Amino acid sequence: MFSKACEYAIRATLLVASHSLMDERVSVKDIAEATASPVAFTAKIMQQLNRCGILYSVQGKQGGFEMTKEQMQATKLSQIVTLIDGDRVFTGCGLGLRECNALKPCPLHERFSSVRGELKAMLDETTVLDLALGLKDGLTFLRT
Amino acid sequence: MFSKACEYAIRATLLVASHSLMDERVSVKDIAEATASPVAFTAKIMQQLNRCGILYSVQGKQGGFEMTKEQMQATKLSQIVTLIDGDRVFTGCGLGLRECNALKPCPLHERFSSVRGELKAMLDETTVLDLALGLKDGLTFLRT
DNA sequence: CAGAAAAAGGATAATTTTGTCCTATTTAAA
DNA sequence: TTTAAATAGGACAAAATTATCCTTTTTCTG
Ligand code: FES
Ligand code: FES
């Protein structure tokens, strides 16, 4: 469904958010540990998330990553997916035709575009804050 | 969403089905041309589809691939997906946790498993015959 | 100020997925 | 019976994704 990079990005963002709710800053090392992700790969993803303003970083000793509550409210899951994987999962043809076009539909178009629309709606309606709250309260988890 | 191999598999199966409805046999070359897929890669996929009985092949000159109407009715899209990509798209965690477990859910579990269930239901309810009919009638397409 | 901890970023490596090539086998038709 | 067209299948190659390593820069702390 999503690439590994995208899964790591969402997990990392949610971890940073849940810690920011408790006014804690987290390092890449912390993030990788808490989300069971490879450290250096996660570091690259954090750079992308920082560059596009989904969260922010503090360099130097005692540095790490944080999010403001505004960032948590403003960031929809769909934005993270689009940033990392592009919009193919939201707009592409389920059978891989070059474009999904209702005027020249693939055999699965009608059924697939409906499900794809629900996926998009779900990710558009879900903010980082929505998910970070359950994580902070220990109701949900980011690793086994 | 699906791998390239899986997209090719579905497109190829639907092409064979629509031709079988007109009592025509199709070669790998025909399939690759009609679905805009790489020939040799498609050939490998056809072998898988044949081995597991989704369709059948006839070797030798004038050979090719065909499906019986029974095969078309019996084959659900979900079977082709599972054959090529496995069942991760139907059962896996949206955030990539090792297993999707409602007792230790990821933050997206509730919302994701709902959409994933609709995808599965859609592919379970759709047979190759369902889709081949529109293709035969020129209402849907397998390439741009 | 010096040293250490941490992010930034470039280069490279491993793995998986996708795609190609070539040979053997099967079968219809000339 | 020979030839040609087609699938079967193994080996290999290219590309994309995932992952690691190493150096530089920043900034806190002693
Ligand atoms: S054309 Fe295939 S999903 Fe729209
Ligand atoms: S645990 Fe993540 S989707 Fe179920």
mmCIF file of N, CA and C (backbone and C1' of nucleotides) in Angstrom, chain C, chain D residues 1-6 8-30:
data_model
loop_
_atom_site.group_PDB
_atom_site.id
_atom_site.type_symbol
_atom_site.label_atom_id
_atom_site.label_comp_id
_atom_site.label_asym_id
_atom_site.label_seq_id
_atom_site.Cartn_x
_atom_site.Cartn_y
_atom_site.Cartn_z
ATOM 1 P P DC C 1 36.891 30.805 22.060
ATOM 2 O "O5'" DC C 1 38.424 30.529 22.227
ATOM 3 C "C5'" DC C 1 39.009 30.559 23.577
ATOM 4 C "C4'" DC C 1 39.123 29.144 24.127
ATOM 5 C "C3'" DC C 1 39.048 28.036 23.087
ATOM 6 O "O3'" DC C 1 40.059 27.065 23.349
ATOM 7 C "C1'" DC C 1 37.413 27.659 24.764
ATOM 8 P P DA C 2 40.388 25.909 22.285
ATOM 9 O "O5'" DA C 2 39.736 24.665 23.033
ATOM 10 C "C5'" DA C 2 40.175 24.323 24.351
ATOM 11 C "C4'" DA C 2 39.531 23.008 24.759
ATOM 12 C "C3'" DA C 2 39.536 21.942 23.653
ATOM 13 O "O3'" DA C 2 39.746 20.665 24.258
ATOM 14 C "C1'" DA C 2 37.293 22.504 24.185
ATOM 15 P P DG C 3 39.798 19.331 23.348
ATOM 16 O "O5'" DG C 3 38.392 18.648 23.698
ATOM 17 C "C5'" DG C 3 38.004 18.513 25.070
ATOM 18 C "C4'" DG C 3 36.588 17.974 25.124
ATOM 19 C "C3'" DG C 3 36.329 16.818 24.147
ATOM 20 O "O3'" DG C 3 35.548 15.840 24.816
ATOM 21 C "C1'" DG C 3 34.775 18.547 23.758
ATOM 22 P P DA C 4 35.358 14.381 24.197
ATOM 23 O "O5'" DA C 4 33.775 14.247 24.205
ATOM 24 C "C5'" DA C 4 33.043 14.742 25.313
ATOM 25 C "C4'" DA C 4 31.605 14.991 24.889
ATOM 26 C "C3'" DA C 4 31.013 13.887 23.996
ATOM 27 O "O3'" DA C 4 29.672 13.712 24.358
ATOM 28 C "C1'" DA C 4 30.815 15.947 22.914
ATOM 29 P P DA C 5 28.919 12.316 24.097
ATOM 30 O "O5'" DA C 5 27.477 12.798 23.608
ATOM 31 C "C5'" DA C 5 26.815 13.855 24.304
ATOM 32 C "C4'" DA C 5 25.849 14.538 23.366
ATOM 33 C "C3'" DA C 5 25.067 13.589 22.465
ATOM 34 O "O3'" DA C 5 23.729 14.054 22.402
ATOM 35 C "C1'" DA C 5 26.194 15.165 21.144
ATOM 36 P P DA C 6 22.543 13.027 22.123
ATOM 37 O "O5'" DA C 6 21.990 13.520 20.711
ATOM 38 C "C5'" DA C 6 21.409 14.804 20.598
ATOM 39 C "C4'" DA C 6 21.652 15.374 19.215
ATOM 40 C "C3'" DA C 6 21.213 14.484 18.049
ATOM 41 O "O3'" DA C 6 19.971 14.921 17.537
ATOM 42 C "C1'" DA C 6 23.236 15.690 17.609
ATOM 43 P P DA C 7 19.292 14.146 16.268
ATOM 44 O "O5'" DA C 7 19.503 15.192 15.097
ATOM 45 C "C5'" DA C 7 18.913 16.479 15.214
ATOM 46 C "C4'" DA C 7 19.417 17.387 14.104
ATOM 47 C "C3'" DA C 7 18.955 16.997 12.700
ATOM 48 O "O3'" DA C 7 18.722 18.182 11.949
ATOM 49 C "C1'" DA C 7 21.313 16.913 12.817
ATOM 50 P P DA C 8 18.322 18.085 10.413
ATOM 51 O "O5'" DA C 8 19.720 18.131 9.644
ATOM 52 C "C5'" DA C 8 20.492 19.333 9.657
ATOM 53 C "C4'" DA C 8 21.396 19.373 8.437
ATOM 54 C "C3'" DA C 8 20.780 18.890 7.136
ATOM 55 O "O3'" DA C 8 21.190 19.757 6.089
ATOM 56 C "C1'" DA C 8 22.671 17.554 7.678
ATOM 57 P P DG C 9 20.624 19.548 4.603
ATOM 58 O "O5'" DG C 9 21.712 18.585 3.948
ATOM 59 C "C5'" DG C 9 23.089 18.939 4.044
ATOM 60 C "C4'" DG C 9 23.951 17.840 3.479
ATOM 61 C "C3'" DG C 9 23.358 17.124 2.263
ATOM 62 O "O3'" DG C 9 24.382 16.966 1.313
ATOM 63 C "C1'" DG C 9 24.086 15.571 3.817
ATOM 64 P P DG C 10 24.014 16.884 -0.267
ATOM 65 O "O5'" DG C 10 25.282 16.096 -0.828
ATOM 66 C "C5'" DG C 10 26.579 16.399 -0.305
ATOM 67 C "C4'" DG C 10 27.445 15.162 -0.346
ATOM 68 C "C3'" DG C 10 27.245 14.296 -1.586
ATOM 69 O "O3'" DG C 10 28.509 13.906 -2.118
ATOM 70 C "C1'" DG C 10 26.944 12.990 0.364
ATOM 71 P P DA C 11 28.596 13.175 -3.553
ATOM 72 O "O5'" DA C 11 29.059 11.705 -3.122
ATOM 73 C "C5'" DA C 11 30.058 11.558 -2.097
ATOM 74 C "C4'" DA C 11 30.175 10.090 -1.719
ATOM 75 C "C3'" DA C 11 30.006 9.128 -2.896
ATOM 76 O "O3'" DA C 11 31.075 8.191 -2.877
ATOM 77 C "C1'" DA C 11 28.529 8.540 -1.132
ATOM 78 P P DT C 12 31.214 7.078 -4.064
ATOM 79 O "O5'" DT C 12 30.688 5.766 -3.328
ATOM 80 C "C5'" DT C 12 31.072 5.525 -1.971
ATOM 81 C "C4'" DT C 12 30.238 4.412 -1.395
ATOM 82 C "C3'" DT C 12 30.024 3.221 -2.340
ATOM 83 O "O3'" DT C 12 30.444 2.068 -1.659
ATOM 84 C "C1'" DT C 12 28.009 3.855 -1.319
ATOM 85 P P DA C 13 30.592 0.643 -2.441
ATOM 86 O "O5'" DA C 13 29.574 -0.294 -1.658
ATOM 87 C "C5'" DA C 13 29.517 -0.241 -0.230
ATOM 88 C "C4'" DA C 13 28.271 -0.965 0.221
ATOM 89 C "C3'" DA C 13 28.002 -2.255 -0.543
ATOM 90 O "O3'" DA C 13 27.697 -3.241 0.420
ATOM 91 C "C1'" DA C 13 26.083 -0.875 -0.581
ATOM 92 P P DA C 14 27.619 -4.773 -0.016
ATOM 93 O "O5'" DA C 14 26.076 -5.077 0.235
ATOM 94 C "C5'" DA C 14 25.504 -4.722 1.499
ATOM 95 C "C4'" DA C 14 24.015 -4.943 1.443
ATOM 96 C "C3'" DA C 14 23.598 -6.271 0.825
ATOM 97 O "O3'" DA C 14 22.642 -6.828 1.693
ATOM 98 C "C1'" DA C 14 22.490 -4.478 -0.270
ATOM 99 P P DT C 15 22.018 -8.305 1.408
ATOM 100 O "O5'" DT C 15 20.574 -7.968 0.842
ATOM 101 C "C5'" DT C 15 19.759 -7.005 1.526
ATOM 102 C "C4'" DT C 15 18.562 -6.703 0.679
ATOM 103 C "C3'" DT C 15 17.920 -7.928 0.030
ATOM 104 O "O3'" DT C 15 16.602 -7.978 0.524
ATOM 105 C "C1'" DT C 15 18.128 -6.136 -1.515
ATOM 106 P P DT C 16 15.614 -9.197 0.088
ATOM 107 O "O5'" DT C 16 14.673 -8.466 -0.970
ATOM 108 C "C5'" DT C 16 14.125 -7.186 -0.633
ATOM 109 C "C4'" DT C 16 13.441 -6.605 -1.842
ATOM 110 C "C3'" DT C 16 12.544 -7.597 -2.589
ATOM 111 O "O3'" DT C 16 11.292 -6.981 -2.709
ATOM 112 C "C1'" DT C 16 14.009 -6.477 -4.091
ATOM 113 P P DT C 17 10.035 -7.690 -3.441
ATOM 114 O "O5'" DT C 17 9.988 -6.948 -4.845
ATOM 115 C "C5'" DT C 17 10.063 -5.535 -4.873
ATOM 116 C "C4'" DT C 17 10.232 -5.083 -6.300
ATOM 117 C "C3'" DT C 17 9.282 -5.767 -7.293
ATOM 118 O "O3'" DT C 17 8.570 -4.723 -7.929
ATOM 119 C "C1'" DT C 17 11.521 -5.763 -8.098
ATOM 120 P P DT C 18 7.488 -5.007 -9.072
ATOM 121 O "O5'" DT C 18 8.373 -4.897 -10.393
ATOM 122 C "C5'" DT C 18 9.049 -3.682 -10.649
ATOM 123 C "C4'" DT C 18 9.912 -3.828 -11.877
ATOM 124 C "C3'" DT C 18 9.187 -4.397 -13.104
ATOM 125 O "O3'" DT C 18 9.264 -3.405 -14.125
ATOM 126 C "C1'" DT C 18 11.305 -5.422 -12.787
ATOM 127 P P DG C 19 8.629 -3.656 -15.578
ATOM 128 O "O5'" DG C 19 9.816 -4.379 -16.358
ATOM 129 C "C5'" DG C 19 11.017 -3.672 -16.598
ATOM 130 C "C4'" DG C 19 12.019 -4.586 -17.274
ATOM 131 C "C3'" DG C 19 11.493 -5.310 -18.526
ATOM 132 O "O3'" DG C 19 12.230 -4.839 -19.649
ATOM 133 C "C1'" DG C 19 12.797 -6.734 -17.156
ATOM 134 P P DT C 20 12.014 -5.528 -21.081
ATOM 135 O "O5'" DT C 20 13.252 -6.524 -21.185
ATOM 136 C "C5'" DT C 20 14.565 -6.015 -20.989
ATOM 137 C "C4'" DT C 20 15.604 -7.085 -21.276
ATOM 138 C "C3'" DT C 20 15.449 -7.791 -22.621
ATOM 139 O "O3'" DT C 20 16.707 -7.708 -23.281
ATOM 140 C "C1'" DT C 20 15.672 -9.380 -20.873
ATOM 141 P P DC C 21 16.856 -8.247 -24.802
ATOM 142 O "O5'" DC C 21 17.550 -9.665 -24.613
ATOM 143 C "C5'" DC C 21 18.546 -9.813 -23.587
ATOM 144 C "C4'" DC C 21 19.088 -11.242 -23.601
ATOM 145 C "C3'" DC C 21 18.954 -11.959 -24.945
ATOM 146 O "O3'" DC C 21 20.163 -12.675 -25.180
ATOM 147 C "C1'" DC C 21 17.919 -13.227 -23.240
ATOM 148 P P DC C 22 20.449 -13.303 -26.664
ATOM 149 O "O5'" DC C 22 20.550 -14.854 -26.335
ATOM 150 C "C5'" DC C 22 21.070 -15.265 -25.063
ATOM 151 C "C4'" DC C 22 20.660 -16.688 -24.769
ATOM 152 C "C3'" DC C 22 20.478 -17.567 -26.017
ATOM 153 O "O3'" DC C 22 21.191 -18.778 -25.842
ATOM 154 C "C1'" DC C 22 18.583 -17.720 -24.615
ATOM 155 P P DT C 23 21.381 -19.814 -27.098
ATOM 156 O "O5'" DT C 23 20.733 -21.151 -26.524
ATOM 157 C "C5'" DT C 23 21.024 -21.552 -25.191
ATOM 158 C "C4'" DT C 23 19.980 -22.557 -24.739
ATOM 159 C "C3'" DT C 23 19.664 -23.646 -25.765
ATOM 160 O "O3'" DT C 23 19.768 -24.912 -25.136
ATOM 161 C "C1'" DT C 23 17.673 -22.660 -24.966
ATOM 162 P P DA C 24 19.543 -26.285 -25.985
ATOM 163 O "O5'" DA C 24 18.168 -26.808 -25.368
ATOM 164 C "C5'" DA C 24 17.996 -26.823 -23.956
ATOM 165 C "C4'" DA C 24 16.574 -27.242 -23.621
ATOM 166 C "C3'" DA C 24 16.067 -28.448 -24.427
ATOM 167 O "O3'" DA C 24 15.349 -29.299 -23.563
ATOM 168 C "C1'" DA C 24 14.602 -26.620 -24.723
ATOM 169 P P DT C 25 14.858 -30.718 -24.067
ATOM 170 O "O5'" DT C 25 13.294 -30.517 -24.271
ATOM 171 C "C5'" DT C 25 12.515 -30.001 -23.194
ATOM 172 C "C4'" DT C 25 11.148 -29.632 -23.707
ATOM 173 C "C3'" DT C 25 10.442 -30.734 -24.506
ATOM 174 O "O3'" DT C 25 9.224 -31.037 -23.858
ATOM 175 C "C1'" DT C 25 10.253 -28.631 -25.570
ATOM 176 P P DT C 26 8.300 -32.252 -24.354
ATOM 177 O "O5'" DT C 26 7.134 -31.500 -25.143
ATOM 178 C "C5'" DT C 26 6.380 -30.497 -24.484
ATOM 179 C "C4'" DT C 26 5.506 -29.787 -25.492
ATOM 180 C "C3'" DT C 26 4.661 -30.712 -26.377
ATOM 181 O "O3'" DT C 26 3.311 -30.320 -26.232
ATOM 182 C "C1'" DT C 26 5.761 -29.071 -27.672
ATOM 183 P P DT C 27 2.122 -31.308 -26.704
ATOM 184 O "O5'" DT C 27 1.815 -30.740 -28.159
ATOM 185 C "C5'" DT C 27 1.284 -29.426 -28.268
ATOM 186 C "C4'" DT C 27 1.275 -28.978 -29.704
ATOM 187 C "C3'" DT C 27 0.626 -29.953 -30.685
ATOM 188 O "O3'" DT C 27 -0.315 -29.238 -31.437
ATOM 189 C "C1'" DT C 27 2.643 -29.154 -31.533
ATOM 190 P P DA C 28 -1.618 -29.964 -32.048
ATOM 191 O "O5'" DA C 28 -1.872 -29.042 -33.319
ATOM 192 C "C5'" DA C 28 -1.874 -27.629 -33.155
ATOM 193 C "C4'" DA C 28 -1.377 -26.962 -34.424
ATOM 194 C "C3'" DA C 28 -2.029 -27.482 -35.696
ATOM 195 O "O3'" DA C 28 -2.405 -26.363 -36.494
ATOM 196 C "C1'" DA C 28 0.332 -27.687 -35.847
ATOM 197 P P DA C 29 -3.290 -26.604 -37.792
ATOM 198 O "O5'" DA C 29 -2.203 -26.452 -38.946
ATOM 199 C "C5'" DA C 29 -1.346 -25.300 -38.941
ATOM 200 C "C4'" DA C 29 -0.312 -25.434 -40.035
ATOM 201 C "C3'" DA C 29 -0.855 -25.946 -41.378
ATOM 202 O "O3'" DA C 29 -0.216 -25.235 -42.417
ATOM 203 C "C1'" DA C 29 0.890 -27.321 -40.667
ATOM 204 P P DA C 30 -0.839 -25.246 -43.896
ATOM 205 O "O5'" DA C 30 0.444 -25.414 -44.825
ATOM 206 C "C5'" DA C 30 1.614 -24.624 -44.533
ATOM 207 C "C4'" DA C 30 2.845 -25.324 -45.061
ATOM 208 C "C3'" DA C 30 2.705 -25.851 -46.494
ATOM 209 O "O3'" DA C 30 3.897 -25.584 -47.221
ATOM 210 C "C1'" DA C 30 3.285 -27.627 -45.040
ATOM 211 P P DT D 1 9.096 -39.929 -40.223
ATOM 212 O "O5'" DT D 1 10.208 -39.353 -41.171
ATOM 213 C "C5'" DT D 1 9.727 -38.947 -42.498
ATOM 214 C "C4'" DT D 1 10.081 -37.496 -42.739
ATOM 215 C "C3'" DT D 1 10.887 -36.831 -41.602
ATOM 216 O "O3'" DT D 1 11.684 -35.827 -42.194
ATOM 217 C "C1'" DT D 1 8.902 -35.668 -41.884
ATOM 218 P P DT D 2 13.185 -35.587 -41.711
ATOM 219 O "O5'" DT D 2 13.336 -34.019 -41.988
ATOM 220 C "C5'" DT D 2 12.857 -33.522 -43.247
ATOM 221 C "C4'" DT D 2 12.140 -32.206 -43.061
ATOM 222 C "C3'" DT D 2 12.875 -31.187 -42.187
ATOM 223 O "O3'" DT D 2 13.084 -30.029 -42.967
ATOM 224 C "C1'" DT D 2 10.568 -31.274 -41.643
ATOM 225 P P DT D 3 14.055 -28.836 -42.422
ATOM 226 O "O5'" DT D 3 13.024 -27.666 -42.113
ATOM 227 C "C5'" DT D 3 11.915 -27.482 -43.013
ATOM 228 C "C4'" DT D 3 10.904 -26.568 -42.359
ATOM 229 C "C3'" DT D 3 11.509 -25.485 -41.465
ATOM 230 O "O3'" DT D 3 10.866 -24.259 -41.765
ATOM 231 C "C1'" DT D 3 9.830 -26.626 -40.292
ATOM 232 P P DA D 4 11.545 -22.858 -41.344
ATOM 233 O "O5'" DA D 4 10.316 -22.138 -40.628
ATOM 234 C "C5'" DA D 4 8.999 -22.324 -41.151
ATOM 235 C "C4'" DA D 4 7.997 -22.150 -40.033
ATOM 236 C "C3'" DA D 4 8.332 -21.001 -39.080
ATOM 237 O "O3'" DA D 4 7.132 -20.328 -38.759
ATOM 238 C "C1'" DA D 4 8.051 -22.969 -37.855
ATOM 239 P P DA D 5 7.149 -18.847 -38.169
ATOM 240 O "O5'" DA D 5 6.086 -18.953 -36.997
ATOM 241 C "C5'" DA D 5 4.851 -19.625 -37.226
ATOM 242 C "C4'" DA D 5 4.295 -20.089 -35.900
ATOM 243 C "C3'" DA D 5 4.381 -19.047 -34.784
ATOM 244 O "O3'" DA D 5 3.190 -19.112 -34.020
ATOM 245 C "C1'" DA D 5 5.459 -21.018 -34.104
ATOM 246 P P DA D 6 2.656 -17.809 -33.293
ATOM 247 O "O5'" DA D 6 2.753 -18.208 -31.752
ATOM 248 C "C5'" DA D 6 1.870 -19.167 -31.208
ATOM 249 C "C4'" DA D 6 2.561 -20.010 -30.165
ATOM 250 C "C3'" DA D 6 3.128 -19.282 -28.936
ATOM 251 O "O3'" DA D 6 2.152 -19.187 -27.918
ATOM 252 C "C1'" DA D 6 4.453 -21.162 -29.633
ATOM 253 P P DA D 8 3.263 -22.454 -20.675
ATOM 254 O "O5'" DA D 8 4.784 -22.957 -20.639
ATOM 255 C "C5'" DA D 8 5.088 -24.298 -21.007
ATOM 256 C "C4'" DA D 8 6.375 -24.755 -20.329
ATOM 257 C "C3'" DA D 8 6.617 -24.183 -18.929
ATOM 258 O "O3'" DA D 8 7.185 -25.206 -18.107
ATOM 259 C "C1'" DA D 8 8.360 -23.479 -20.396
ATOM 260 P P DG D 9 7.501 -24.919 -16.562
ATOM 261 O "O5'" DG D 9 9.012 -24.414 -16.612
ATOM 262 C "C5'" DG D 9 9.988 -25.200 -17.279
ATOM 263 C "C4'" DG D 9 11.310 -24.470 -17.298
ATOM 264 C "C3'" DG D 9 11.585 -23.664 -16.009
ATOM 265 O "O3'" DG D 9 12.921 -23.888 -15.635
ATOM 266 C "C1'" DG D 9 11.946 -22.341 -17.876
ATOM 267 P P DG D 10 13.339 -23.809 -14.091
ATOM 268 O "O5'" DG D 10 14.910 -23.548 -14.223
ATOM 269 C "C5'" DG D 10 15.648 -24.246 -15.226
ATOM 270 C "C4'" DG D 10 16.759 -23.359 -15.753
ATOM 271 C "C3'" DG D 10 17.463 -22.551 -14.664
ATOM 272 O "O3'" DG D 10 18.876 -22.663 -14.810
ATOM 273 C "C1'" DG D 10 16.711 -21.106 -16.385
ATOM 274 P P DA D 11 19.841 -22.064 -13.635
ATOM 275 O "O5'" DA D 11 20.536 -20.834 -14.392
ATOM 276 C "C5'" DA D 11 20.883 -20.967 -15.767
ATOM 277 C "C4'" DA D 11 21.276 -19.601 -16.300
ATOM 278 C "C3'" DA D 11 22.023 -18.728 -15.282
ATOM 279 O "O3'" DA D 11 23.169 -18.167 -15.909
ATOM 280 C "C1'" DA D 11 20.159 -17.555 -16.151
ATOM 281 P P DC D 12 24.214 -17.254 -15.059
ATOM 282 O "O5'" DC D 12 23.847 -15.789 -15.565
ATOM 283 C "C5'" DC D 12 23.614 -15.581 -16.966
ATOM 284 C "C4'" DC D 12 22.940 -14.243 -17.152
ATOM 285 C "C3'" DC D 12 23.598 -13.084 -16.396
ATOM 286 O "O3'" DC D 12 24.036 -12.146 -17.359
ATOM 287 C "C1'" DC D 12 21.226 -13.018 -16.237
ATOM 288 P P DA D 13 24.834 -10.806 -16.904
ATOM 289 O "O5'" DA D 13 23.718 -9.683 -16.999
ATOM 290 C "C5'" DA D 13 22.950 -9.556 -18.196
ATOM 291 C "C4'" DA D 13 22.077 -8.325 -18.083
ATOM 292 C "C3'" DA D 13 22.760 -7.141 -17.402
ATOM 293 O "O3'" DA D 13 22.383 -5.992 -18.127
ATOM 294 C "C1'" DA D 13 20.780 -7.688 -16.238
ATOM 295 P P DA D 14 22.989 -4.545 -17.788
ATOM 296 O "O5'" DA D 14 21.677 -3.774 -17.307
ATOM 297 C "C5'" DA D 14 20.481 -3.914 -18.061
ATOM 298 C "C4'" DA D 14 19.364 -3.192 -17.340
ATOM 299 C "C3'" DA D 14 19.766 -1.855 -16.738
ATOM 300 O "O3'" DA D 14 18.737 -0.943 -17.066
ATOM 301 C "C1'" DA D 14 18.839 -3.245 -15.049
ATOM 302 P P DA D 15 18.855 0.615 -16.640
ATOM 303 O "O5'" DA D 15 17.807 0.704 -15.446
ATOM 304 C "C5'" DA D 15 16.519 0.147 -15.622
ATOM 305 C "C4'" DA D 15 15.770 0.204 -14.308
ATOM 306 C "C3'" DA D 15 15.934 1.526 -13.559
ATOM 307 O "O3'" DA D 15 14.636 1.941 -13.203
ATOM 308 C "C1'" DA D 15 16.398 -0.296 -12.119
ATOM 309 P P DA D 16 14.368 3.394 -12.553
ATOM 310 O "O5'" DA D 16 13.803 2.979 -11.121
ATOM 311 C "C5'" DA D 16 12.798 1.980 -11.042
ATOM 312 C "C4'" DA D 16 12.663 1.520 -9.613
ATOM 313 C "C3'" DA D 16 12.625 2.665 -8.597
ATOM 314 O "O3'" DA D 16 11.482 2.464 -7.789
ATOM 315 C "C1'" DA D 16 14.238 1.038 -7.961
ATOM 316 P P DT D 17 11.067 3.486 -6.641
ATOM 317 O "O5'" DT D 17 11.441 2.673 -5.313
ATOM 318 C "C5'" DT D 17 11.095 1.304 -5.210
ATOM 319 C "C4'" DT D 17 11.813 0.694 -4.033
ATOM 320 C "C3'" DT D 17 11.737 1.528 -2.743
ATOM 321 O "O3'" DT D 17 11.142 0.673 -1.776
ATOM 322 C "C1'" DT D 17 13.957 0.769 -3.163
ATOM 323 P P DT D 18 10.861 1.197 -0.293
ATOM 324 O "O5'" DT D 18 12.166 0.711 0.483
ATOM 325 C "C5'" DT D 18 12.483 -0.662 0.478
ATOM 326 C "C4'" DT D 18 13.821 -0.894 1.132
ATOM 327 C "C3'" DT D 18 13.982 -0.260 2.516
ATOM 328 O "O3'" DT D 18 14.307 -1.299 3.420
ATOM 329 C "C1'" DT D 18 15.880 0.155 1.166
ATOM 330 P P DA D 19 14.553 -0.995 4.982
ATOM 331 O "O5'" DA D 19 16.112 -0.726 5.026
ATOM 332 C "C5'" DA D 19 17.009 -1.759 4.661
ATOM 333 C "C4'" DA D 19 18.440 -1.247 4.744
ATOM 334 C "C3'" DA D 19 18.792 -0.512 6.047
ATOM 335 O "O3'" DA D 19 19.736 -1.312 6.741
ATOM 336 C "C1'" DA D 19 19.718 0.573 4.147
ATOM 337 P P DT D 20 20.394 -0.781 8.100
ATOM 338 O "O5'" DT D 20 21.804 -0.219 7.575
ATOM 339 C "C5'" DT D 20 22.624 -1.065 6.789
ATOM 340 C "C4'" DT D 20 23.913 -0.339 6.409
ATOM 341 C "C3'" DT D 20 24.659 0.296 7.585
ATOM 342 O "O3'" DT D 20 25.984 -0.226 7.583
ATOM 343 C "C1'" DT D 20 24.480 1.827 5.786
ATOM 344 P P DC D 21 26.998 0.167 8.813
ATOM 345 O "O5'" DC D 21 27.926 1.288 8.142
ATOM 346 C "C5'" DC D 21 28.344 1.110 6.789
ATOM 347 C "C4'" DC D 21 29.217 2.286 6.359
ATOM 348 C "C3'" DC D 21 30.009 2.940 7.496
ATOM 349 O "O3'" DC D 21 31.324 3.205 7.025
ATOM 350 C "C1'" DC D 21 28.709 4.573 6.386
ATOM 351 P P DC D 22 32.474 3.662 8.085
ATOM 352 O "O5'" DC D 22 32.811 5.154 7.628
ATOM 353 C "C5'" DC D 22 32.740 5.485 6.231
ATOM 354 C "C4'" DC D 22 32.720 6.992 6.056
ATOM 355 C "C3'" DC D 22 33.448 7.756 7.172
ATOM 356 O "O3'" DC D 22 34.229 8.782 6.585
ATOM 357 C "C1'" DC D 22 31.275 8.590 6.920
ATOM 358 P P DT D 23 35.341 9.556 7.499
ATOM 359 O "O5'" DT D 23 35.153 11.078 7.068
ATOM 360 C "C5'" DT D 23 34.708 11.388 5.737
ATOM 361 C "C4'" DT D 23 33.946 12.694 5.758
ATOM 362 C "C3'" DT D 23 34.544 13.757 6.680
ATOM 363 O "O3'" DT D 23 34.723 14.962 5.933
ATOM 364 C "C1'" DT D 23 32.233 13.533 7.084
ATOM 365 P P DT D 24 35.292 16.301 6.666
ATOM 366 O "O5'" DT D 24 33.983 17.198 6.838
ATOM 367 C "C5'" DT D 24 33.124 17.411 5.719
ATOM 368 C "C4'" DT D 24 31.920 18.239 6.151
ATOM 369 C "C3'" DT D 24 32.278 19.476 6.969
ATOM 370 O "O3'" DT D 24 31.581 20.593 6.408
ATOM 371 C "C1'" DT D 24 30.637 18.200 8.093
ATOM 372 P P DT D 25 31.815 22.068 6.993
ATOM 373 O "O5'" DT D 25 30.557 22.289 7.956
ATOM 374 C "C5'" DT D 25 29.251 22.171 7.398
ATOM 375 C "C4'" DT D 25 28.233 22.271 8.515
ATOM 376 C "C3'" DT D 25 28.426 23.484 9.426
ATOM 377 O "O3'" DT D 25 27.216 24.208 9.452
ATOM 378 C "C1'" DT D 25 28.154 21.510 10.697
ATOM 379 P P DT D 26 27.101 25.595 10.266
ATOM 380 O "O5'" DT D 26 26.333 25.155 11.595
ATOM 381 C "C5'" DT D 26 25.079 24.494 11.478
ATOM 382 C "C4'" DT D 26 24.654 24.004 12.847
ATOM 383 C "C3'" DT D 26 24.668 25.083 13.932
ATOM 384 O "O3'" DT D 26 23.381 25.145 14.489
ATOM 385 C "C1'" DT D 26 25.732 23.100 14.685
ATOM 386 P P DT D 27 22.938 26.377 15.424
ATOM 387 O "O5'" DT D 27 23.234 25.799 16.886
ATOM 388 C "C5'" DT D 27 22.500 24.659 17.322
ATOM 389 C "C4'" DT D 27 23.057 24.178 18.634
ATOM 390 C "C3'" DT D 27 23.311 25.284 19.672
ATOM 391 O "O3'" DT D 27 22.886 24.804 20.917
ATOM 392 C "C1'" DT D 27 25.183 23.950 19.484
ATOM 393 P P DC D 28 22.127 25.788 21.959
ATOM 394 O "O5'" DC D 28 22.157 24.909 23.302
ATOM 395 C "C5'" DC D 28 21.747 23.549 23.236
ATOM 396 C "C4'" DC D 28 22.725 22.703 24.014
ATOM 397 C "C3'" DC D 28 23.029 23.220 25.422
ATOM 398 O "O3'" DC D 28 22.710 22.203 26.358
ATOM 399 C "C1'" DC D 28 25.039 22.687 24.273
ATOM 400 P P DT D 29 22.699 22.539 27.937
ATOM 401 O "O5'" DT D 29 24.132 22.038 28.396
ATOM 402 C "C5'" DT D 29 24.540 20.714 28.061
ATOM 403 C "C4'" DT D 29 25.945 20.482 28.583
ATOM 404 C "C3'" DT D 29 26.232 21.109 29.950
ATOM 405 O "O3'" DT D 29 26.917 20.162 30.741
ATOM 406 C "C1'" DT D 29 27.861 21.813 28.413
ATOM 407 P P DG D 30 27.127 20.426 32.278
ATOM 408 O "O5'" DG D 30 28.715 20.294 32.438
ATOM 409 C "C5'" DG D 30 29.402 19.217 31.810
ATOM 410 C "C4'" DG D 30 30.873 19.580 31.668
ATOM 411 C "C3'" DG D 30 31.509 20.124 32.944
ATOM 412 O "O3'" DG D 30 32.813 19.601 33.082
ATOM 413 C "C1'" DG D 30 31.772 21.694 31.209
#
